[in-house]
Amino acid sequence: MEQNTNRPVRRANYRNASPTKKRRTFSSSSFNSGFKNNQRGNHKNRPHSDGKFSNFKTGYRNRSNSGRNGARKIPTFDPSQFINTNPIETNEEVYVPKHKFTDFGLERKLVTAVLNNKLTSPSPIQDQIIPLILEGRDVIGLAQTGTGKTAAFLLPLIHKTLKEYSRQTLILTPTRELALQIQEELRKFTVGNKIYSTVCVGGTNIRPQIQGLRRKNHFIIGTPGRVLDLIERGHLKPQYLRTVVLDEADRMLDMGFIHDMRKILEDIPSDHETLFFSATMSKDIEKLVNDFLNDPVTISVRKKDVTNSIFQDVVRYHHHDKFKTLTDLLVGEEFKRVLIFGAMKHSVEKLSQELNSAGIKSDAIHGNKSHGQRQAALKRFKSGNARVLVATDVAARGIHVDNVSHVINYDLPNTFEDYVHRIGRTGRGKEKGTALTFIQNT
Ligand code: AMP
């Protein structure tokens, strides 16, 4: 076991984080049990050290001094859920791939592009699912982001397109950001190969998308609402689609796209292939799969358990110095690329502005920003022009930024699942990450 050396410099109130700390040791036998289970399952043994947060289940309390009419519901947590000062080095099972990228029978130029992109060996989902997609099977990939699932479906589909140039694929995603990231990955694997794509997402001008659909497209990548709109207006012809990919299907369901997804799937000829990706399985998802997939093969991969492998701690603040506590922290050089989560669109915007005024280059992404603004913000964050990105949970969905050194929960997440999702943005792959959660002192 190795201690994560990427520790935050402890200053100001952060030093007061220790009272709620529960010493835990991780051994290889706790490998896959998960921090969540350790913490929630044994809640009787946990310290009752914090009056306000002594509610061990995630719950809600009313805060009457919210300055609004009526009380605002804010989540309550046991702070020890946010502490893991002894992260284990990795709890990913070592997977030995059965294939090399050269073994799948992919077109040579595609394999060259893969290797040029520094992908040396297939990830578990790629290793297992690429042969099935090449065979033409319907598949269910149970995999989170960061497992390499995008390349897992793109590579065999690009191969098929290179073989059969008239082939058209529709990729449905929950968010615009994810759609654009898939297009970016598609471009990386197809440079110089005349493979065309159009992104059709909501919240942006439909005209360029209509123009885009008039040209030849091998891949149409979009969000369900806009895609359905374009089908209904006659610009997107479902009868030509040979493959449909549903990426992050569980998130699309969460976002209320079920009706649109069903309508789209009903419009496409029944002999199409369906590739279905989801991090979780629920009754609704099972129903969708049963209704639309033909004898699918399920491949399930586990990503490393972020709750065990990321250094996590709480940061104490008094209500009058929350912002100062943050800026004091951000002085630390190790805070190289920091993703800060806030609860509301307006508070996220305000925090970003305040950080800029304090000389800390920051950007914000939230639902009130235009698509172009969000993309520009992401670009600045990825390139290092902005050291800090402040985001709401929804806006941060599906974004991939490598080397996020710290995730800071400036406002508490609504659920433990949201917490896990947030902190998973740091410590990706073999990187070490730190997650800090702001907790108000009583
Ligand atoms: P995902 O969101 O699951 O598609 O994974 C995205 C990240 O994984 C991207 O940064 C990819 O470049 C990276 N990735 C995909 N496949 C591999 C691979 N075989 N080896 C290493 N990294 C990979």
Short mmCIF file of C-alpha atoms and ligand atoms in Angstrom, two decimals:
data_model
loop_
_atom_site.label_atom_id
_atom_site.label_comp_id
_atom_site.label_asym_id
_atom_site.label_seq_id
_atom_site.Cartn_x
_atom_site.Cartn_y
_atom_site.Cartn_z
CA MET A 1 0.00 0.00 0.00
CA GLU A 2 1.33 3.35 -0.85
CA GLN A 3 0.33 6.68 0.55
CA ASN A 4 -0.91 9.21 -1.94
CA THR A 5 1.68 11.93 -1.97
CA ASN A 6 -0.57 14.40 -3.70
CA ARG A 7 -1.77 15.81 -0.43
CA PRO A 8 -3.25 19.21 -0.12
CA VAL A 9 -1.28 21.69 1.90
CA ARG A 10 -3.23 22.05 5.07
CA ARG A 11 -3.97 25.58 5.96
CA ALA A 12 -6.54 27.66 7.74
CA ASN A 13 -9.67 25.74 8.55
CA TYR A 14 -8.62 22.79 6.59
CA ARG A 15 -6.41 21.82 9.51
CA ASN A 16 -9.55 21.38 11.52
CA ALA A 17 -10.66 18.57 9.32
CA SER A 18 -9.34 15.88 11.61
CA PRO A 19 -12.06 15.60 14.29
CA THR A 20 -14.34 13.63 12.05
CA LYS A 21 -11.58 11.54 10.66
CA LYS A 22 -12.01 7.88 11.08
CA ARG A 23 -8.87 5.85 10.73
CA ARG A 24 -9.27 3.12 8.28
CA THR A 25 -6.84 0.71 6.86
CA PHE A 26 -7.21 -0.69 3.44
CA SER A 27 -5.81 -4.01 2.56
CA SER A 28 -5.97 -6.01 -0.59
CA SER A 29 -8.83 -7.93 0.98
CA SER A 30 -10.93 -4.76 0.97
CA PHE A 31 -10.08 -4.48 -2.70
CA ASN A 32 -13.52 -4.39 -4.19
CA SER A 33 -15.72 -3.83 -1.23
CA GLY A 34 -15.91 -0.12 -1.93
CA PHE A 35 -15.65 2.83 0.36
CA LYS A 36 -19.36 3.40 0.07
CA ASN A 37 -20.13 0.00 1.48
CA ASN A 38 -17.51 0.28 4.17
CA GLN A 39 -18.93 3.56 5.20
CA ARG A 40 -22.60 3.09 4.89
CA GLY A 41 -22.83 -0.53 5.83
CA ASN A 42 -21.07 -0.05 9.16
CA HIS A 43 -22.71 3.16 10.11
CA LYS A 44 -23.36 2.01 13.66
CA ASN A 45 -19.63 2.06 14.32
CA ARG A 46 -19.06 5.53 13.03
CA PRO A 47 -18.13 8.50 15.18
CA HIS A 48 -20.89 10.90 16.11
CA SER A 49 -18.53 13.78 16.22
CA ASP A 50 -20.44 16.34 14.27
CA GLY A 51 -23.75 17.57 15.57
CA LYS A 52 -25.13 19.03 12.40
CA PHE A 53 -24.09 16.18 10.21
CA SER A 54 -24.74 13.36 12.61
CA ASN A 55 -27.43 12.03 10.35
CA PHE A 56 -25.69 8.99 8.96
CA LYS A 57 -27.97 8.40 6.07
CA THR A 58 -27.98 10.91 3.31
CA GLY A 59 -30.94 13.03 4.08
CA TYR A 60 -32.22 16.54 3.95
CA ARG A 61 -32.65 19.23 6.51
CA ASN A 62 -34.40 22.52 6.20
CA ARG A 63 -32.45 25.68 6.57
CA SER A 64 -34.66 28.54 7.56
CA ASN A 65 -32.06 31.28 7.19
CA SER A 66 -31.73 30.76 3.48
CA GLY A 67 -32.98 34.24 2.78
CA ARG A 68 -35.74 32.93 0.58
CA ASN A 69 -39.38 32.33 1.10
CA GLY A 70 -39.61 29.07 2.91
CA ALA A 71 -36.81 26.75 3.78
CA ARG A 72 -34.31 25.43 1.28
CA LYS A 73 -33.63 21.76 1.42
CA ILE A 74 -29.97 21.01 1.73
CA PRO A 75 -28.45 17.58 1.94
CA THR A 76 -26.93 16.28 5.13
CA PHE A 77 -24.14 13.76 5.18
CA ASP A 78 -21.87 12.08 7.59
CA PRO A 79 -18.60 13.89 6.82
CA SER A 80 -16.60 10.72 7.32
CA GLN A 81 -18.04 9.62 4.00
CA PHE A 82 -15.83 12.27 2.44
CA ILE A 83 -12.61 11.20 4.10
CA ASN A 84 -10.16 8.66 2.87
CA THR A 85 -6.67 9.71 3.78
CA ASN A 86 -5.18 6.33 2.98
CA PRO A 87 -6.15 5.72 -0.60
CA ILE A 88 -4.98 2.45 -1.99
CA GLU A 89 -2.73 2.63 -4.98
CA THR A 90 -5.18 0.95 -7.29
CA ASN A 91 -8.00 -1.49 -6.91
CA GLU A 92 -8.43 -2.22 -10.55
CA GLU A 93 -8.19 -5.87 -11.23
CA VAL A 94 -5.34 -6.50 -13.55
CA TYR A 95 -6.93 -7.41 -16.82
CA VAL A 96 -4.88 -9.26 -19.34
CA PRO A 97 -6.28 -8.46 -22.78
CA LYS A 98 -6.70 -11.36 -25.16
CA HIS A 99 -6.01 -9.18 -28.16
CA LYS A 100 -3.59 -6.59 -29.40
CA PHE A 101 -5.00 -3.80 -31.55
CA THR A 102 -3.40 -5.59 -34.50
CA ASP A 103 -5.36 -8.81 -33.78
CA PHE A 104 -8.92 -7.63 -34.39
CA GLY A 105 -8.59 -7.55 -38.17
CA LEU A 106 -9.20 -3.81 -38.24
CA GLU A 107 -8.21 -1.89 -41.38
CA ARG A 108 -4.48 -1.14 -41.39
CA LYS A 109 -4.87 2.61 -41.52
CA LEU A 110 -7.22 2.44 -38.55
CA VAL A 111 -4.75 0.43 -36.51
CA THR A 112 -2.07 2.98 -37.44
CA ALA A 113 -4.33 5.80 -36.22
CA VAL A 114 -4.95 3.95 -32.95
CA LEU A 115 -1.24 3.48 -32.37
CA ASN A 116 -0.55 7.10 -33.37
CA ASN A 117 -2.98 8.08 -30.65
CA LYS A 118 -0.77 6.25 -28.18
CA LEU A 119 -3.28 3.55 -27.37
CA THR A 120 -0.96 0.62 -26.89
CA SER A 121 -3.26 -2.17 -25.80
CA PRO A 122 -7.05 -2.60 -25.72
CA SER A 123 -8.88 -1.73 -22.52
CA PRO A 124 -11.05 -4.54 -21.06
CA ILE A 125 -14.24 -3.29 -22.72
CA GLN A 126 -12.45 -2.85 -26.05
CA ASP A 127 -10.85 -6.26 -25.84
CA GLN A 128 -14.20 -7.96 -25.28
CA ILE A 129 -16.63 -5.90 -27.28
CA ILE A 130 -14.76 -5.05 -30.50
CA PRO A 131 -14.93 -8.63 -31.87
CA LEU A 132 -18.67 -8.80 -31.09
CA ILE A 133 -19.42 -5.53 -32.87
CA LEU A 134 -17.33 -6.65 -35.84
CA GLU A 135 -19.46 -9.81 -35.94
CA GLY A 136 -22.58 -7.65 -36.10
CA ARG A 137 -23.99 -8.60 -32.71
CA ASP A 138 -26.16 -6.30 -30.64
CA VAL A 139 -24.25 -5.56 -27.46
CA ILE A 140 -24.84 -4.13 -24.02
CA GLY A 141 -21.72 -2.56 -22.57
CA LEU A 142 -22.00 -1.93 -18.86
CA ALA A 143 -19.19 0.54 -18.45
CA GLN A 144 -18.60 3.99 -17.04
CA THR A 145 -16.77 6.79 -18.74
CA GLY A 146 -13.03 6.42 -18.59
CA THR A 147 -13.11 2.71 -19.47
CA GLY A 148 -12.40 3.38 -23.13
CA LYS A 149 -15.99 2.66 -24.16
CA THR A 150 -16.01 5.34 -26.86
CA ALA A 151 -13.17 3.74 -28.79
CA ALA A 152 -14.75 0.35 -28.06
CA PHE A 153 -17.68 1.20 -30.32
CA LEU A 154 -16.00 3.71 -32.64
CA LEU A 155 -13.16 1.47 -33.82
CA PRO A 156 -15.27 -1.42 -35.15
CA LEU A 157 -17.81 1.03 -36.61
CA ILE A 158 -15.10 3.01 -38.40
CA HIS A 159 -13.71 -0.27 -39.71
CA LYS A 160 -17.14 -1.25 -41.07
CA THR A 161 -17.54 2.19 -42.63
CA LEU A 162 -14.15 1.96 -44.34
CA LYS A 163 -15.24 -1.40 -45.76
CA GLU A 164 -18.68 -0.22 -46.75
CA TYR A 165 -18.62 3.49 -47.49
CA SER A 166 -22.41 3.94 -47.63
CA ARG A 167 -22.85 2.84 -44.04
CA GLN A 168 -24.47 5.29 -41.64
CA THR A 169 -24.39 5.23 -37.83
CA LEU A 170 -26.43 7.23 -35.35
CA ILE A 171 -24.89 7.85 -31.93
CA LEU A 172 -27.23 9.14 -29.23
CA THR A 173 -25.75 10.82 -26.17
CA PRO A 174 -27.26 12.60 -23.16
CA THR A 175 -25.31 15.84 -23.55
CA ARG A 176 -23.88 18.14 -26.19
CA GLU A 177 -20.45 17.92 -24.58
CA LEU A 178 -20.38 14.16 -24.86
CA ALA A 179 -21.55 14.35 -28.50
CA LEU A 180 -18.69 16.70 -29.32
CA GLN A 181 -16.17 14.60 -27.49
CA ILE A 182 -17.24 11.54 -29.45
CA GLN A 183 -16.84 13.51 -32.67
CA GLU A 184 -13.38 14.62 -31.53
CA GLU A 185 -12.40 11.00 -30.86
CA LEU A 186 -13.86 9.95 -34.22
CA ARG A 187 -11.73 12.58 -35.96
CA LYS A 188 -8.61 11.39 -34.17
CA PHE A 189 -9.10 7.90 -35.55
CA THR A 190 -10.09 8.95 -39.06
CA VAL A 191 -7.70 11.75 -40.06
CA GLY A 192 -7.24 11.74 -43.79
CA ASN A 193 -9.89 9.07 -44.36
CA LYS A 194 -12.86 11.06 -45.62
CA ILE A 195 -15.16 9.90 -42.85
CA TYR A 196 -17.80 12.56 -42.27
CA SER A 197 -19.92 13.35 -39.28
CA THR A 198 -22.48 15.87 -38.10
CA VAL A 199 -23.32 16.72 -34.52
CA CYS A 200 -27.03 17.39 -33.90
CA VAL A 201 -27.59 18.68 -30.40
CA GLY A 202 -30.24 20.74 -28.70
CA GLY A 203 -29.72 24.28 -27.47
CA THR A 204 -27.87 25.32 -30.60
CA ASN A 205 -28.98 26.67 -33.94
CA ILE A 206 -30.64 23.92 -35.95
CA ARG A 207 -29.83 25.45 -39.37
CA PRO A 208 -26.16 24.44 -39.58
CA GLN A 209 -27.22 20.96 -38.47
CA ILE A 210 -29.77 20.79 -41.29
CA GLN A 211 -27.04 21.93 -43.68
CA GLY A 212 -24.73 19.30 -42.22
CA LEU A 213 -27.31 16.57 -42.78
CA ARG A 214 -27.63 17.52 -46.47
CA ARG A 215 -24.04 16.43 -46.99
CA LYS A 216 -22.80 12.87 -46.82
CA ASN A 217 -22.50 11.64 -43.26
CA HIS A 218 -21.14 8.41 -41.94
CA PHE A 219 -21.79 9.31 -38.33
CA ILE A 220 -24.58 11.44 -36.91
CA ILE A 221 -24.00 12.18 -33.25
CA GLY A 222 -26.69 13.88 -31.24
CA THR A 223 -28.97 14.27 -28.29
CA PRO A 224 -32.33 12.49 -28.50
CA GLY A 225 -34.59 15.58 -28.54
CA ARG A 226 -32.82 17.29 -31.43
CA VAL A 227 -32.32 14.06 -33.36
CA LEU A 228 -36.04 13.30 -33.14
CA ASP A 229 -36.85 16.84 -34.22
CA LEU A 230 -34.62 16.43 -37.28
CA ILE A 231 -36.20 13.07 -38.11
CA GLU A 232 -39.69 14.55 -37.82
CA ARG A 233 -38.75 17.49 -40.04
CA GLY A 234 -37.47 15.02 -42.62
CA HIS A 235 -33.82 16.08 -42.54
CA LEU A 236 -32.52 12.93 -40.92
CA LYS A 237 -33.67 9.80 -42.72
CA PRO A 238 -33.84 6.92 -40.25
CA GLN A 239 -34.26 4.32 -42.99
CA TYR A 240 -30.58 4.68 -43.94
CA LEU A 241 -29.26 4.00 -40.47
CA ARG A 242 -27.46 0.70 -40.08
CA THR A 243 -26.24 1.05 -36.52
CA VAL A 244 -27.51 2.93 -33.51
CA VAL A 245 -25.32 3.52 -30.49
CA LEU A 246 -26.95 4.61 -27.24
CA ASP A 247 -24.16 6.03 -25.14
CA GLU A 248 -24.69 6.65 -21.42
CA ALA A 249 -28.22 5.34 -21.78
CA ASP A 250 -28.86 5.57 -18.05
CA ARG A 251 -28.08 9.29 -18.12
CA MET A 252 -30.37 9.80 -21.09
CA LEU A 253 -33.14 8.15 -19.09
CA ASP A 254 -32.33 10.29 -16.04
CA MET A 255 -32.63 13.35 -18.22
CA GLY A 256 -36.09 12.38 -19.37
CA PHE A 257 -35.22 11.32 -22.93
CA ILE A 258 -36.93 7.93 -22.73
CA HIS A 259 -39.85 8.91 -24.93
CA ASP A 260 -37.59 10.42 -27.61
CA MET A 261 -35.25 7.44 -27.48
CA ARG A 262 -38.12 5.02 -28.00
CA LYS A 263 -39.55 7.03 -30.86
CA ILE A 264 -36.19 7.18 -32.61
CA LEU A 265 -35.62 3.44 -32.19
CA GLU A 266 -39.11 2.71 -33.50
CA ASP A 267 -38.39 4.79 -36.62
CA ILE A 268 -35.29 2.85 -37.61
CA PRO A 269 -35.58 -0.35 -39.69
CA SER A 270 -35.60 -3.39 -37.44
CA ASP A 271 -32.54 -4.98 -39.04
CA HIS A 272 -30.20 -2.33 -37.67
CA GLU A 273 -27.55 -3.12 -35.08
CA THR A 274 -27.95 -1.61 -31.63
CA LEU A 275 -25.03 -0.96 -29.33
CA PHE A 276 -26.11 -0.01 -25.88
CA PHE A 277 -23.81 1.52 -23.25
CA SER A 278 -24.77 2.30 -19.71
CA ALA A 279 -22.99 2.57 -16.38
CA THR A 280 -25.93 1.03 -14.55
CA MET A 281 -28.82 -1.33 -15.20
CA SER A 282 -32.30 -0.43 -14.02
CA LYS A 283 -35.78 -1.78 -14.70
CA ASP A 284 -36.41 0.94 -17.31
CA ILE A 285 -33.15 0.15 -19.04
CA GLU A 286 -33.90 -3.56 -19.02
CA LYS A 287 -37.24 -2.86 -20.63
CA LEU A 288 -35.66 -0.71 -23.31
CA VAL A 289 -33.09 -3.39 -24.00
CA ASN A 290 -35.74 -6.13 -24.17
CA ASP A 291 -37.86 -4.09 -26.54
CA PHE A 292 -35.16 -3.00 -28.96
CA LEU A 293 -32.11 -5.25 -28.83
CA ASN A 294 -31.86 -8.49 -30.71
CA ASP A 295 -30.26 -11.33 -28.75
CA PRO A 296 -27.65 -8.99 -27.22
CA VAL A 297 -24.39 -10.00 -25.59
CA THR A 298 -23.63 -8.20 -22.34
CA ILE A 299 -20.10 -7.15 -21.44
CA SER A 300 -19.63 -5.66 -18.03
CA VAL A 301 -16.45 -3.98 -16.91
CA ARG A 302 -15.63 -2.45 -13.60
CA LYS A 303 -13.68 0.71 -13.35
CA LYS A 304 -11.42 1.25 -10.42
CA ASP A 305 -13.40 2.13 -7.34
CA VAL A 306 -12.74 5.84 -7.06
CA THR A 307 -13.94 5.99 -3.50
CA ASN A 308 -11.08 3.76 -2.43
CA SER A 309 -8.33 5.09 -4.60
CA ILE A 310 -8.66 8.87 -4.34
CA PHE A 311 -7.31 10.89 -1.47
CA GLN A 312 -10.36 12.50 0.12
CA ASP A 313 -10.71 14.95 2.93
CA VAL A 314 -13.03 17.61 4.24
CA VAL A 315 -12.28 21.30 4.49
CA ARG A 316 -13.83 23.13 7.42
CA TYR A 317 -15.08 26.65 6.98
CA HIS A 318 -17.07 29.24 8.91
CA HIS A 319 -19.98 30.64 6.97
CA HIS A 320 -18.35 34.10 6.79
CA ASP A 321 -15.05 32.87 5.35
CA LYS A 322 -15.98 30.14 2.93
CA PHE A 323 -14.54 31.95 -0.07
CA LYS A 324 -11.32 32.86 1.73
CA THR A 325 -10.90 29.24 2.78
CA LEU A 326 -11.07 28.33 -0.88
CA THR A 327 -8.62 30.96 -2.10
CA ASP A 328 -6.21 30.04 0.72
CA LEU A 329 -6.30 26.48 -0.52
CA LEU A 330 -5.83 27.41 -4.16
CA VAL A 331 -2.59 29.20 -3.34
CA GLY A 332 -1.02 25.76 -3.09
CA GLU A 333 1.07 24.90 -6.14
CA GLU A 334 -0.26 21.38 -6.22
CA PHE A 335 -3.69 22.72 -7.16
CA LYS A 336 -2.76 22.54 -10.82
CA ARG A 337 -6.08 21.84 -12.50
CA VAL A 338 -9.04 22.16 -10.21
CA LEU A 339 -12.67 21.27 -10.85
CA ILE A 340 -14.99 22.94 -8.33
CA PHE A 341 -18.59 21.84 -7.96
CA GLY A 342 -21.28 24.27 -6.95
CA ALA A 343 -24.96 23.64 -6.34
CA MET A 344 -26.69 26.27 -8.47
CA LYS A 345 -26.12 27.92 -11.82
CA HIS A 346 -25.96 31.42 -10.38
CA SER A 347 -23.66 30.49 -7.49
CA VAL A 348 -21.30 28.73 -9.88
CA GLU A 349 -21.16 31.83 -12.09
CA LYS A 350 -20.64 34.10 -9.09
CA LEU A 351 -17.90 31.94 -7.63
CA SER A 352 -16.01 31.91 -10.92
CA GLN A 353 -16.22 35.70 -11.16
CA GLU A 354 -15.04 36.11 -7.59
CA LEU A 355 -12.10 33.81 -8.23
CA ASN A 356 -11.11 35.84 -11.28
CA SER A 357 -11.34 39.02 -9.22
CA ALA A 358 -9.07 37.37 -6.66
CA GLY A 359 -6.53 36.70 -9.42
CA ILE A 360 -7.29 33.01 -9.85
CA LYS A 361 -8.04 32.31 -13.49
CA SER A 362 -11.31 30.50 -13.64
CA ASP A 363 -14.22 29.66 -15.90
CA ALA A 364 -17.72 28.42 -15.24
CA ILE A 365 -19.98 25.94 -16.97
CA HIS A 366 -23.65 25.66 -16.15
CA GLY A 367 -27.01 25.45 -17.83
CA ASN A 368 -27.34 29.19 -18.44
CA LYS A 369 -24.22 29.31 -20.58
CA SER A 370 -24.56 28.95 -24.31
CA HIS A 371 -23.12 25.94 -25.95
CA GLY A 372 -20.28 28.02 -27.43
CA GLN A 373 -19.46 29.52 -24.06
CA ARG A 374 -19.29 26.09 -22.45
CA GLN A 375 -17.01 24.78 -25.18
CA ALA A 376 -14.73 27.79 -24.88
CA ALA A 377 -14.58 27.36 -21.11
CA LEU A 378 -13.73 23.68 -21.45
CA LYS A 379 -11.03 24.48 -23.97
CA ARG A 380 -9.42 27.05 -21.69
CA PHE A 381 -9.52 24.58 -18.81
CA LYS A 382 -8.06 21.75 -20.87
CA SER A 383 -5.28 23.92 -22.25
CA GLY A 384 -4.39 25.23 -18.80
CA ASN A 385 -5.41 28.81 -19.60
CA ALA A 386 -7.86 28.61 -16.74
CA ARG A 387 -6.59 26.71 -13.71
CA VAL A 388 -10.06 26.38 -12.22
CA LEU A 389 -13.35 25.27 -13.71
CA VAL A 390 -16.47 25.79 -11.62
CA ALA A 391 -19.38 23.59 -12.65
CA THR A 392 -22.80 22.32 -11.76
CA ASP A 393 -23.31 18.56 -11.69
CA VAL A 394 -25.41 18.59 -14.84
CA ALA A 395 -23.00 20.74 -16.84
CA ALA A 396 -20.07 18.53 -15.84
CA ARG A 397 -21.75 15.37 -17.06
CA GLY A 398 -19.83 13.53 -19.69
CA ILE A 399 -16.90 15.91 -19.88
CA HIS A 400 -13.47 14.39 -20.07
CA VAL A 401 -10.55 16.38 -18.83
CA ASP A 402 -7.32 14.61 -18.11
CA ASN A 403 -5.01 15.47 -15.21
CA VAL A 404 -7.55 17.11 -12.95
CA SER A 405 -5.41 17.40 -9.81
CA HIS A 406 -8.26 18.29 -7.45
CA VAL A 407 -12.02 18.07 -7.27
CA ILE A 408 -13.45 20.48 -4.73
CA ASN A 409 -17.03 20.10 -3.53
CA TYR A 410 -17.56 23.73 -2.60
CA ASP A 411 -21.25 22.92 -2.19
CA LEU A 412 -22.31 19.49 -1.04
CA PRO A 413 -23.57 17.06 -3.65
CA ASN A 414 -27.20 15.99 -3.45
CA THR A 415 -26.54 12.30 -3.19
CA PHE A 416 -23.64 10.02 -2.46
CA GLU A 417 -23.83 8.82 -6.07
CA ASP A 418 -23.32 12.42 -7.22
CA TYR A 419 -20.35 12.61 -4.88
CA VAL A 420 -18.79 9.51 -6.42
CA HIS A 421 -19.46 10.87 -9.88
CA ARG A 422 -17.88 14.21 -9.03
CA ILE A 423 -14.72 12.85 -7.48
CA GLY A 424 -14.26 10.38 -10.34
CA ARG A 425 -13.10 13.36 -12.43
CA THR A 426 -9.77 13.25 -10.67
CA GLY A 427 -7.39 10.33 -10.32
CA ARG A 428 -8.27 8.94 -13.73
CA GLY A 429 -6.25 6.09 -15.10
CA LYS A 430 -3.02 5.82 -13.18
CA GLU A 431 -3.06 9.44 -12.01
CA LYS A 432 -3.41 10.27 -8.37
CA GLY A 433 -6.20 12.57 -7.40
CA THR A 434 -7.48 14.54 -4.46
CA ALA A 435 -11.08 15.34 -3.58
CA LEU A 436 -11.91 17.94 -0.95
CA THR A 437 -15.38 18.59 0.41
CA PHE A 438 -16.32 21.84 2.12
CA ILE A 439 -18.16 21.34 5.41
CA GLN A 440 -19.48 24.22 7.46
CA ASN A 441 -18.28 24.44 11.05
CA THR A 442 -21.00 24.55 13.60
P1 AMP B 1 -14.17 6.75 -22.40
O1 AMP B 1 -14.78 7.97 -21.82
O2 AMP B 1 -14.58 5.54 -21.63
O3 AMP B 1 -14.39 6.60 -23.86
O4 AMP B 1 -12.59 6.86 -22.17
C1 AMP B 1 -11.96 8.01 -22.51
C2 AMP B 1 -10.46 8.04 -22.27
O5 AMP B 1 -9.80 6.78 -22.30
C3 AMP B 1 -9.85 8.86 -23.38
O6 AMP B 1 -8.97 9.78 -22.79
C4 AMP B 1 -9.13 7.85 -24.24
O7 AMP B 1 -8.08 8.41 -24.95
C5 AMP B 1 -8.70 6.82 -23.24
N1 AMP B 1 -8.55 5.48 -23.82
C6 AMP B 1 -9.40 4.84 -24.63
N2 AMP B 1 -8.95 3.63 -24.96
C7 AMP B 1 -7.75 3.49 -24.36
C8 AMP B 1 -6.76 2.43 -24.33
N3 AMP B 1 -6.93 1.30 -24.99
N4 AMP B 1 -5.64 2.66 -23.61
C9 AMP B 1 -5.47 3.81 -22.94
N5 AMP B 1 -6.35 4.84 -22.92
C10 AMP B 1 -7.48 4.68 -23.62
#
